[in-house]
Short mmCIF file of C-alpha atoms in Angstrom, two decimals:
data_model
loop_
_atom_site.label_atom_id
_atom_site.label_comp_id
_atom_site.label_asym_id
_atom_site.label_seq_id
_atom_site.Cartn_x
_atom_site.Cartn_y
_atom_site.Cartn_z
CA MET A 1 7.39 88.67 143.82
CA GLY A 2 10.03 86.13 144.83
CA VAL A 3 12.99 85.53 142.56
CA PRO A 4 13.85 81.86 142.06
CA GLY A 5 17.24 80.67 143.25
CA SER A 6 19.66 78.54 141.34
CA PHE A 7 19.78 74.78 141.41
CA PRO A 8 22.80 72.51 140.85
CA GLY A 9 22.86 71.08 137.39
CA SER A 10 20.36 71.87 134.63
CA PRO A 11 16.73 71.97 135.90
CA GLY A 12 14.23 69.64 134.25
CA LYS A 13 16.86 67.45 132.50
CA PRO A 14 16.84 63.66 133.18
CA GLN A 15 20.59 63.56 133.45
CA ASP A 16 20.58 65.84 136.51
CA PRO A 17 21.96 64.01 139.55
CA VAL A 18 19.53 62.97 142.24
CA MET A 19 19.41 65.42 145.13
CA ASP A 20 20.48 64.23 148.54
CA ARG A 21 18.48 64.86 151.72
CA GLU A 22 20.22 68.13 152.59
CA GLU A 23 19.71 69.48 149.06
CA VAL A 24 16.02 68.54 149.17
CA ASP A 25 15.54 70.24 152.54
CA ARG A 26 17.34 73.38 151.39
CA ALA A 27 15.28 73.49 148.17
CA LEU A 28 12.00 73.02 150.05
CA SER A 29 12.97 75.77 152.51
CA ARG A 30 13.84 78.14 149.70
CA LEU A 31 10.70 77.33 147.71
CA GLY A 32 8.60 77.72 150.85
CA ALA A 33 10.00 81.21 151.45
CA GLU A 34 9.48 82.01 147.82
CA HIS A 35 5.89 80.77 148.01
CA GLU A 36 5.22 83.02 151.01
CA ALA A 37 6.73 86.02 149.17
CA ILE A 38 4.63 85.31 146.06
CA GLU A 39 1.46 84.96 148.12
CA THR A 40 2.15 88.25 149.93
CA SER A 41 2.72 90.01 146.60
CA LEU A 42 -0.47 88.61 145.12
CA LEU A 43 -2.54 89.64 148.12
CA ALA A 44 -1.01 93.12 147.97
CA LEU A 45 -1.90 93.25 144.27
CA GLN A 46 -5.49 92.31 145.15
CA ASP A 47 -5.67 95.13 147.70
CA HIS A 48 -3.85 97.78 145.63
CA ALA A 49 -5.80 101.04 145.54
CA GLY A 50 -5.11 101.40 141.82
CA ARG A 51 -6.68 98.02 141.15
CA ARG A 52 -9.84 98.89 143.07
CA LEU A 53 -10.10 102.14 141.10
CA LEU A 54 -9.67 100.29 137.82
CA GLU A 55 -12.34 97.76 138.78
CA GLY A 56 -14.85 100.50 139.65
CA ALA A 57 -14.13 102.98 136.86
CA GLU A 58 -15.94 103.42 133.55
CA LEU A 59 -12.88 102.85 131.40
CA THR A 60 -12.38 103.73 127.75
CA GLY A 61 -9.68 103.51 125.08
CA VAL A 62 -6.26 102.08 125.81
CA THR A 63 -6.94 101.60 129.50
CA LYS A 64 -10.12 99.60 128.86
CA ASP A 65 -8.30 97.17 126.55
CA ARG A 66 -5.22 96.79 128.73
CA TRP A 67 -7.20 96.37 131.93
CA ALA A 68 -9.34 93.65 130.36
CA ALA A 69 -6.15 91.79 129.40
CA THR A 70 -4.64 92.48 132.84
CA GLU A 71 -7.66 91.08 134.67
CA GLN A 72 -7.33 87.92 132.64
CA SER A 73 -3.60 87.81 133.40
CA ILE A 74 -4.31 88.14 137.13
CA THR A 75 -6.70 85.19 136.91
CA VAL A 76 -3.97 83.21 135.14
CA LEU A 77 -1.48 84.34 137.75
CA TRP A 78 -3.61 82.92 140.57
CA ALA A 79 -4.08 79.67 138.62
CA HIS A 80 -0.30 79.38 138.28
CA PHE A 81 0.09 80.11 141.98
CA ASP A 82 -2.45 77.42 142.83
CA ALA A 83 -0.51 74.92 140.69
CA TYR A 84 2.72 76.03 142.33
CA THR A 85 1.12 75.61 145.78
CA ALA A 86 -0.16 72.14 144.94
CA ALA A 87 3.24 70.98 143.62
CA LEU A 88 5.05 72.38 146.67
CA THR A 89 2.51 70.76 148.99
CA ALA A 90 3.00 67.39 147.23
CA ALA A 91 6.80 67.67 147.60
CA ARG A 92 6.47 68.57 151.27
CA GLU A 93 4.14 65.63 151.91
CA LEU A 94 6.52 63.26 150.16
CA ARG A 95 9.46 64.59 152.19
CA ALA A 96 7.50 64.28 155.42
CA ARG A 97 6.90 60.52 155.00
CA ARG A 98 10.32 59.54 156.29
CA ARG A 99 12.99 61.23 158.30
CA TRP A 100 15.57 59.57 156.08
CA PRO A 101 14.11 59.39 152.57
CA SER A 102 14.82 56.33 150.42
CA PRO A 103 16.64 56.58 147.07
CA ASP A 104 13.29 56.30 145.31
CA ASP A 105 11.90 59.15 147.45
CA LEU A 106 14.92 61.30 146.65
CA ALA A 107 14.57 60.56 142.94
CA GLU A 108 10.89 61.51 143.01
CA LEU A 109 11.62 64.64 145.07
CA THR A 110 14.33 65.61 142.60
CA GLU A 111 11.84 65.24 139.76
CA LEU A 112 9.19 67.25 141.65
CA LEU A 113 11.57 70.04 142.61
CA ARG A 114 13.59 70.26 139.42
CA GLY A 115 11.65 68.56 136.69
CA ALA A 116 8.82 69.90 134.53
CA ARG A 117 6.17 68.16 136.59
CA VAL A 118 3.76 71.04 137.18
CA THR A 119 0.82 70.85 134.75
CA VAL A 120 -1.17 74.03 134.07
CA PRO A 121 -4.36 73.66 131.97
CA GLY A 122 -4.55 75.55 128.71
CA ALA A 123 -7.42 77.73 129.99
CA ALA A 124 -5.13 78.95 132.74
CA THR A 125 -2.35 79.80 130.30
CA ALA A 126 -4.48 81.58 127.71
CA GLY A 127 -3.98 84.93 129.41
CA ALA A 128 -0.23 84.56 129.03
CA ALA A 129 -0.31 83.63 125.37
CA GLN A 130 1.29 86.88 124.28
CA LEU A 131 4.13 86.22 126.71
CA ALA A 132 4.68 82.53 126.08
CA GLY A 133 3.53 82.02 122.52
CA PRO A 134 0.37 80.28 121.19
CA ALA A 135 -2.08 78.86 123.74
CA ARG A 136 -2.00 75.10 124.34
CA LEU A 137 -4.33 72.49 125.89
CA SER A 138 -1.93 72.34 128.85
CA GLU A 139 1.67 73.17 129.66
CA GLN A 140 4.32 71.54 131.79
CA PHE A 141 6.56 73.69 134.01
CA SER A 142 9.23 73.17 136.53
CA LEU A 143 8.76 75.09 139.75
CA GLU A 144 11.51 77.48 138.74
CA GLU A 145 9.93 78.04 135.32
CA LEU A 146 6.53 78.57 136.95
CA VAL A 147 8.00 81.22 139.25
CA GLY A 148 9.51 82.95 136.23
CA ARG A 149 6.15 82.92 134.46
CA MET A 150 4.41 84.32 137.56
CA ASN A 151 7.03 87.00 137.92
CA THR A 152 6.44 88.08 134.30
CA LEU A 153 2.66 88.09 134.68
CA TYR A 154 2.86 89.93 138.01
CA ALA A 155 5.20 92.63 136.65
CA ALA A 156 2.94 93.27 133.64
CA ALA A 157 -0.19 93.47 135.83
CA LEU A 158 1.49 95.67 138.42
CA ASN A 159 2.81 97.97 135.69
CA VAL A 160 -0.73 98.60 134.40
CA ILE A 161 -2.10 99.19 137.89
CA VAL A 162 0.76 101.40 139.11
CA SER A 163 0.83 103.43 135.89
CA ALA A 164 -2.93 104.11 135.98
CA ASP A 165 -2.75 104.94 139.68
CA ALA A 166 0.16 107.34 139.12
CA VAL A 167 -1.80 109.22 136.44
CA TRP A 168 -4.91 109.36 138.66
CA SER A 169 -2.83 110.55 141.60
CA ALA A 170 -1.13 113.31 139.59
CA LEU A 171 -3.40 114.76 136.94
CA PRO A 172 -7.00 115.03 138.22
CA ALA A 173 -5.94 116.93 141.34
CA ARG A 174 -3.83 119.32 139.27
CA ILE A 175 -6.65 119.76 136.79
CA ASP A 176 -9.03 120.55 139.64
CA LEU A 177 -6.68 123.19 141.01
CA LEU A 178 -6.34 124.70 137.57
CA ALA A 179 -10.13 124.63 137.18
CA ALA A 180 -10.48 126.54 140.47
CA GLU A 181 -8.01 129.13 139.17
CA LEU A 182 -10.03 129.23 135.95
CA ARG A 183 -13.22 129.96 137.90
CA ARG A 184 -11.50 132.85 139.69
CA THR A 185 -10.23 134.18 136.39
CA LEU A 186 -13.69 133.88 134.82
CA SER A 187 -15.15 135.86 137.73
CA LEU A 188 -12.53 138.56 137.25
CA ALA A 189 -13.17 138.55 133.51
CA ARG A 190 -16.90 139.07 134.02
CA SER A 191 -16.22 141.93 136.43
CA VAL A 192 -14.26 143.81 133.76
CA GLY A 193 -16.66 142.93 130.95
CA VAL A 194 -14.46 140.35 129.19
CA ARG A 195 -16.89 137.95 127.56
CA PRO A 196 -16.74 135.40 124.73
CA GLY A 197 -17.42 137.02 121.39
CA GLU A 198 -16.56 140.47 122.73
CA HIS A 199 -12.89 140.11 123.72
CA PRO A 200 -10.18 137.63 122.64
CA ALA A 201 -9.42 136.73 126.28
CA GLY A 202 -13.08 135.76 126.73
CA ASP A 203 -12.80 133.38 123.77
CA ASP A 204 -9.58 131.94 125.25
CA LEU A 205 -11.23 131.28 128.60
CA GLU A 206 -14.12 129.53 126.87
CA ARG A 207 -11.67 127.26 125.02
CA ILE A 208 -9.71 126.54 128.22
CA THR A 209 -12.93 125.66 130.06
CA TYR A 210 -13.86 123.15 127.36
CA GLU A 211 -10.32 121.72 127.25
CA LEU A 212 -10.11 121.19 131.02
CA THR A 213 -13.53 119.53 131.08
CA GLN A 214 -12.57 117.16 128.28
CA LEU A 215 -9.08 116.54 129.69
CA ARG A 216 -10.36 115.57 133.13
CA ALA A 217 -12.99 113.21 131.71
CA GLN A 218 -10.37 111.52 129.50
CA VAL A 219 -7.81 111.24 132.30
CA VAL A 220 -10.40 109.61 134.59
CA SER A 221 -11.65 107.14 131.98
CA ASP A 222 -8.40 106.42 130.11
CA PRO A 223 -5.42 107.13 132.39
CA LEU A 224 -2.99 104.91 130.48
CA ALA A 225 -3.39 107.17 127.45
CA PHE A 226 -1.58 109.79 129.57
CA TRP A 227 1.34 107.60 130.61
CA ILE A 228 4.82 107.92 129.07
CA PRO A 229 7.01 104.86 129.76
CA ASP A 230 10.63 105.45 130.67
CA PRO A 231 12.85 103.55 128.17
CA ASP A 232 15.60 103.26 130.81
CA ARG A 233 13.18 101.63 133.26
CA SER A 234 10.94 99.70 130.87
CA ALA A 235 11.29 96.51 132.92
CA ALA A 236 10.30 98.18 136.20
CA PRO A 237 6.57 98.40 137.05
CA GLY A 238 5.49 102.01 136.88
CA GLY A 239 8.65 103.08 135.11
CA GLY A 240 7.63 106.32 133.44
CA ARG A 241 5.72 109.49 134.14
CA PRO A 242 2.30 111.05 133.54
CA ASP A 243 1.94 112.94 130.27
CA THR A 244 1.14 116.53 131.30
CA ALA A 245 1.53 118.16 127.87
CA ARG A 246 -2.16 119.04 127.48
CA TYR A 247 -2.42 120.20 131.06
CA ASP A 248 0.70 122.35 130.68
CA ARG A 249 -0.68 123.96 127.52
CA ALA A 250 -3.96 124.74 129.29
CA ALA A 251 -2.08 126.18 132.30
CA ARG A 252 0.01 128.42 130.02
CA ALA A 253 -3.06 129.54 128.11
CA LEU A 254 -4.85 130.36 131.36
CA GLU A 255 -1.85 132.34 132.60
CA ASP A 256 -1.77 134.30 129.35
CA ALA A 257 -5.51 134.97 129.59
CA ARG A 258 -5.18 136.02 133.23
CA ARG A 259 -2.45 138.50 132.35
CA GLU A 260 -4.60 139.89 129.52
CA ILE A 261 -7.52 140.31 131.90
CA GLU A 262 -5.30 142.00 134.48
CA ALA A 263 -4.15 144.35 131.73
CA VAL A 264 -7.80 145.06 130.94
CA LEU A 265 -8.37 145.70 134.67
CA ASP A 266 -5.50 148.18 134.64
CA VAL A 267 -6.98 149.81 131.56
CA ARG A 268 -10.40 149.99 133.25
CA GLN A 269 -8.97 151.56 136.39
CA ASP A 270 -6.92 153.99 134.30
CA ALA A 271 -9.99 154.77 132.17
CA GLU A 272 -12.07 155.47 135.25
CA ARG A 273 -9.41 157.82 136.55
CA ARG A 274 -9.13 159.57 133.19
CA LEU A 275 -12.91 159.86 132.88
CA MET A 276 -13.10 161.48 136.30
CA GLN A 277 -10.36 163.92 135.40
CA LEU A 278 -12.04 164.64 132.07
CA ARG A 279 -15.37 165.35 133.75
CA ASP A 280 -13.58 167.64 136.20
CA VAL A 281 -11.85 169.61 133.41
CA LEU A 282 -15.10 170.03 131.47
CA SER A 283 -16.93 171.00 134.66
CA ARG A 284 -14.33 173.70 135.35
CA ALA A 285 -14.62 174.91 131.77
CA ASP A 286 -18.41 175.11 132.11
CA ARG A 287 -18.13 177.01 135.41
CA THR A 288 -15.62 179.38 133.89
CA LEU A 289 -17.86 180.06 130.91
CA THR A 290 -20.82 180.64 133.25
CA GLU A 291 -18.72 183.07 135.23
CA ALA A 292 -17.66 184.80 132.01
CA ARG A 293 -21.30 185.18 130.91
CA GLN A 294 -22.24 186.65 134.29
CA ALA A 295 -19.24 188.95 134.17
CA ARG A 296 -20.15 190.10 130.68
CA GLY A 297 -23.59 191.13 131.90
CA GLU A 298 -21.98 193.01 134.75
CA VAL A 299 -19.54 194.75 132.40
CA LEU A 300 -22.28 195.77 129.99
CA ALA A 301 -24.21 197.21 132.92
CA LYS A 302 -21.33 199.02 134.58
CA ILE A 303 -18.93 199.97 131.76
CA ALA A 304 -19.86 202.32 128.93
CA ALA A 305 -18.17 202.86 125.60
CA SER A 306 -16.38 199.50 125.81
CA GLU A 307 -16.40 196.56 123.40
CA VAL A 308 -17.12 193.39 125.40
CA PRO A 309 -16.53 190.13 123.48
CA ALA A 310 -19.34 187.57 123.30
CA VAL A 311 -19.07 184.39 125.43
CA SER A 312 -19.67 181.09 123.68
CA GLY A 313 -21.99 178.39 125.01
CA PRO A 314 -20.95 175.15 126.73
CA PRO A 315 -18.98 172.60 124.67
CA THR A 316 -21.97 170.44 123.69
CA ALA A 317 -19.96 168.25 121.33
CA LEU A 318 -17.45 167.43 124.05
CA HIS A 319 -20.19 166.49 126.50
CA GLU A 320 -21.75 164.22 123.89
CA GLN A 321 -18.43 162.52 123.27
CA LEU A 322 -17.94 162.20 127.04
CA SER A 323 -21.27 160.35 127.18
CA THR A 324 -20.04 158.12 124.37
CA ALA A 325 -16.85 157.38 126.36
CA ALA A 326 -18.94 156.46 129.40
CA GLU A 327 -20.97 154.10 127.18
CA TYR A 328 -17.78 152.46 125.94
CA ARG A 329 -16.76 152.06 129.58
CA ARG A 330 -20.03 150.36 130.50
CA HIS A 331 -19.70 147.91 127.59
CA ALA A 332 -15.95 147.34 128.19
CA GLN A 333 -15.06 148.52 124.69
CA TRP A 334 -11.55 149.44 125.74
CA HIS A 335 -10.15 149.41 122.22
CA ARG A 336 -12.53 152.28 121.38
CA LEU A 337 -12.36 154.05 124.73
CA SER A 338 -8.61 154.64 124.94
CA PRO A 339 -8.17 156.60 121.65
CA LEU A 340 -11.37 158.59 122.38
CA LEU A 341 -10.02 159.57 125.80
CA ASP A 342 -6.75 160.65 124.23
CA SER A 343 -8.63 163.02 121.94
CA LEU A 344 -11.05 164.27 124.59
CA GLU A 345 -8.36 165.06 127.14
CA GLN A 346 -6.52 167.45 124.82
CA ARG A 347 -9.75 169.08 123.59
CA ALA A 348 -11.02 169.46 127.17
CA GLU A 349 -7.80 171.20 128.19
CA ASP A 350 -8.13 173.46 125.14
CA GLU A 351 -11.72 174.23 126.10
CA LEU A 352 -10.73 175.13 129.66
CA HIS A 353 -7.97 177.38 128.34
CA ARG A 354 -10.44 179.05 125.93
CA ALA A 355 -12.95 179.55 128.76
CA ARG A 356 -10.30 181.19 130.92
CA GLU A 357 -9.22 183.43 128.09
CA SER A 358 -12.87 184.40 127.50
CA LEU A 359 -13.29 185.26 131.20
CA THR A 360 -10.11 187.32 131.12
CA ALA A 361 -11.23 189.19 127.97
CA VAL A 362 -14.71 189.85 129.33
CA THR A 363 -13.50 191.10 132.71
CA ALA A 364 -10.73 193.26 131.26
CA PRO A 365 -12.76 196.51 131.49
CA LEU A 366 -13.52 195.79 135.15
CA ALA A 367 -9.83 195.17 135.72
CA VAL A 368 -9.03 198.48 134.04
CA ARG A 369 -11.58 200.27 136.21
CA ALA A 370 -10.17 198.61 139.33
CA GLU A 371 -6.65 199.64 138.33
CA LEU A 372 -7.80 203.26 137.78
CA ARG A 373 -9.56 203.29 141.13
CA GLY A 374 -6.44 202.02 142.84
CA ARG A 375 -4.27 204.56 141.09
CA LEU A 376 -6.61 207.42 142.01
CA ASP A 377 -6.65 206.43 145.69
CA ALA A 378 -2.86 206.01 145.70
CA TYR A 379 -2.32 209.54 144.41
CA LYS A 380 -4.85 210.94 146.89
CA ALA A 381 -2.91 209.29 149.72
CA LYS A 382 0.31 210.70 148.33
CA ALA A 383 -1.19 214.19 148.25
CA ALA A 384 -2.41 213.81 151.82
CA ARG A 385 1.07 212.77 153.03
CA HIS A 386 2.42 216.02 151.60
CA GLY A 387 -0.29 218.19 153.21
CA LEU A 388 -2.29 218.73 150.01
CA ALA A 389 -5.48 217.03 151.11
CA GLU A 390 -7.41 220.32 151.21
CA ASP A 391 -6.01 221.74 147.97
CA PRO A 392 -9.05 223.04 146.01
CA LEU A 393 -7.74 222.07 142.56
CA LEU A 394 -6.77 218.59 143.66
CA THR A 395 -10.06 218.11 145.47
CA GLU A 396 -12.03 219.17 142.39
CA ARG A 397 -10.11 216.93 140.01
CA TYR A 398 -10.31 213.99 142.45
CA ASP A 399 -14.08 214.35 142.80
CA VAL A 400 -14.50 214.41 139.00
CA ALA A 401 -12.43 211.26 138.55
CA ARG A 402 -14.10 209.49 141.45
CA ARG A 403 -17.61 210.24 140.19
CA MET A 404 -16.67 208.77 136.82
CA LEU A 405 -15.10 205.61 138.29
CA TRP A 406 -17.88 204.95 140.82
CA SER A 407 -20.81 205.66 138.58
CA ALA A 408 -22.59 203.22 136.25
CA PRO A 409 -22.16 202.96 133.40
CA CYS A 410 -18.56 204.06 133.66
CA ASP A 411 -16.93 205.72 130.66
CA LEU A 412 -13.43 204.22 130.97
CA ARG A 413 -11.82 206.53 128.44
CA ALA A 414 -13.15 209.67 130.20
CA ALA A 415 -12.38 208.20 133.61
CA GLU A 416 -8.83 207.39 132.57
CA HIS A 417 -8.38 210.95 131.29
CA ALA A 418 -9.74 212.32 134.59
CA VAL A 419 -7.33 210.15 136.61
CA LEU A 420 -4.42 211.35 134.46
CA ARG A 421 -5.46 214.99 135.04
CA TYR A 422 -5.55 214.34 138.80
CA GLN A 423 -2.13 212.68 138.68
CA GLN A 424 -0.79 215.66 136.76
CA ALA A 425 -2.20 218.11 139.27
CA VAL A 426 -0.65 216.20 142.19
CA ALA A 427 2.69 216.07 140.43
CA GLU A 428 2.62 219.84 139.74
CA ALA A 429 1.64 220.59 143.31
CA LEU A 430 4.58 218.64 144.61
CA LEU A 431 7.11 220.56 142.46
CA PRO A 432 9.17 223.17 144.42
CA PRO A 433 8.50 226.78 143.24
CA GLY A 434 11.22 228.36 141.08
CA PRO A 435 11.84 230.75 138.23
CA ASP A 436 11.85 227.97 135.70
CA SER A 437 8.96 225.99 137.11
CA GLY A 438 5.96 225.68 134.92
CA PRO A 439 3.26 223.29 134.05
CA VAL A 440 4.23 219.64 133.50
CA ASP A 441 2.75 217.34 130.93
CA GLY A 442 2.23 214.27 133.07
CA PRO A 443 2.53 212.80 136.51
CA GLN A 444 5.91 212.67 138.12
CA GLY A 445 7.32 211.15 141.21
CA GLY A 446 6.53 207.85 142.79
CA THR A 447 3.40 206.75 144.50
#
């Protein structure tokens, strides 16, 4: 809006001196430029995007009340402008009558340009009652006073429009972006089984969804409720900033929920890995026990006079608890799954260790027989290297030991005794003859 210039003397007072021709022409030129600036500002106000949005929106609350008052003020503003235009037109017409105005013309022009000669009806001033006091049937203004009143009305109307437009430009778009992030988070939450009523993060997401829906509806219908004026710029239209406190709280809550869901995702992936490892350990334990049972049957069939320990059955309780863990996994009950996995992992390792020990204990007789067979063959090779392969005593004792070790069932104690007798015979045969040589009690020499 235009800002009125200063006039010589005190405007509107009868004692002001009459303006001369040059002063009148300068005043008309200045008022004409001011009129053009005011008209441009009013037309821009009419076309402002914020005003069109306010006119088409379903408003509520503070914005509804202030916009109703602002629309009335804009009507008053145009009425003031029309009165200003009419007064300026009258002054221009009076000045255009003569190239050299008479003293009476100059006195009348001075009164028109400086005096309170502009009458505005009371209906046109009602919208400005809060600014200028109680409404009257009509009011008299000087042109300068009228410009001041229009400037005040224009600034108040523009402040409402600019403030609402600033909120609409800032918050709905940010809320929509946050809502898109919320939808992605909800999808992730569903994929990991985080649902309202089952996990705190699911309840948080439900509250955030409701809050964003309500917040957007309120911002669209009552933008001025989300405007914080700037005390340092209270006189400037649009001096302030959008109130983003509720949006910021929702954004922080969504970030916290997203982190919680990502933690659940990590737990799920870790749980899946641990479940796979747990199944693998139990499967190895089962295979080991199966191998031990088969080996026990073989030992009982091939080894005589040997105590073979019994082999326990599969760890049924562990498999049942593993099924329970898988059920917890399907229903995303991570708070139950993690401690159960901790317990199962240690027990599964213990079960695998027990199965291996059982296999070792069951196959011990076979290992003893294999060791005796190896020892017998080693001593036979040793005898052969020393040219004793055809020795009758060694051949007899070897055949006895071999029949025992390669027959079923094998008497390990007798077979071991036979191998020792063969070892002893080989050792004695390898001793050099001498006066003090005699029988030895056990095998000597290396293999």
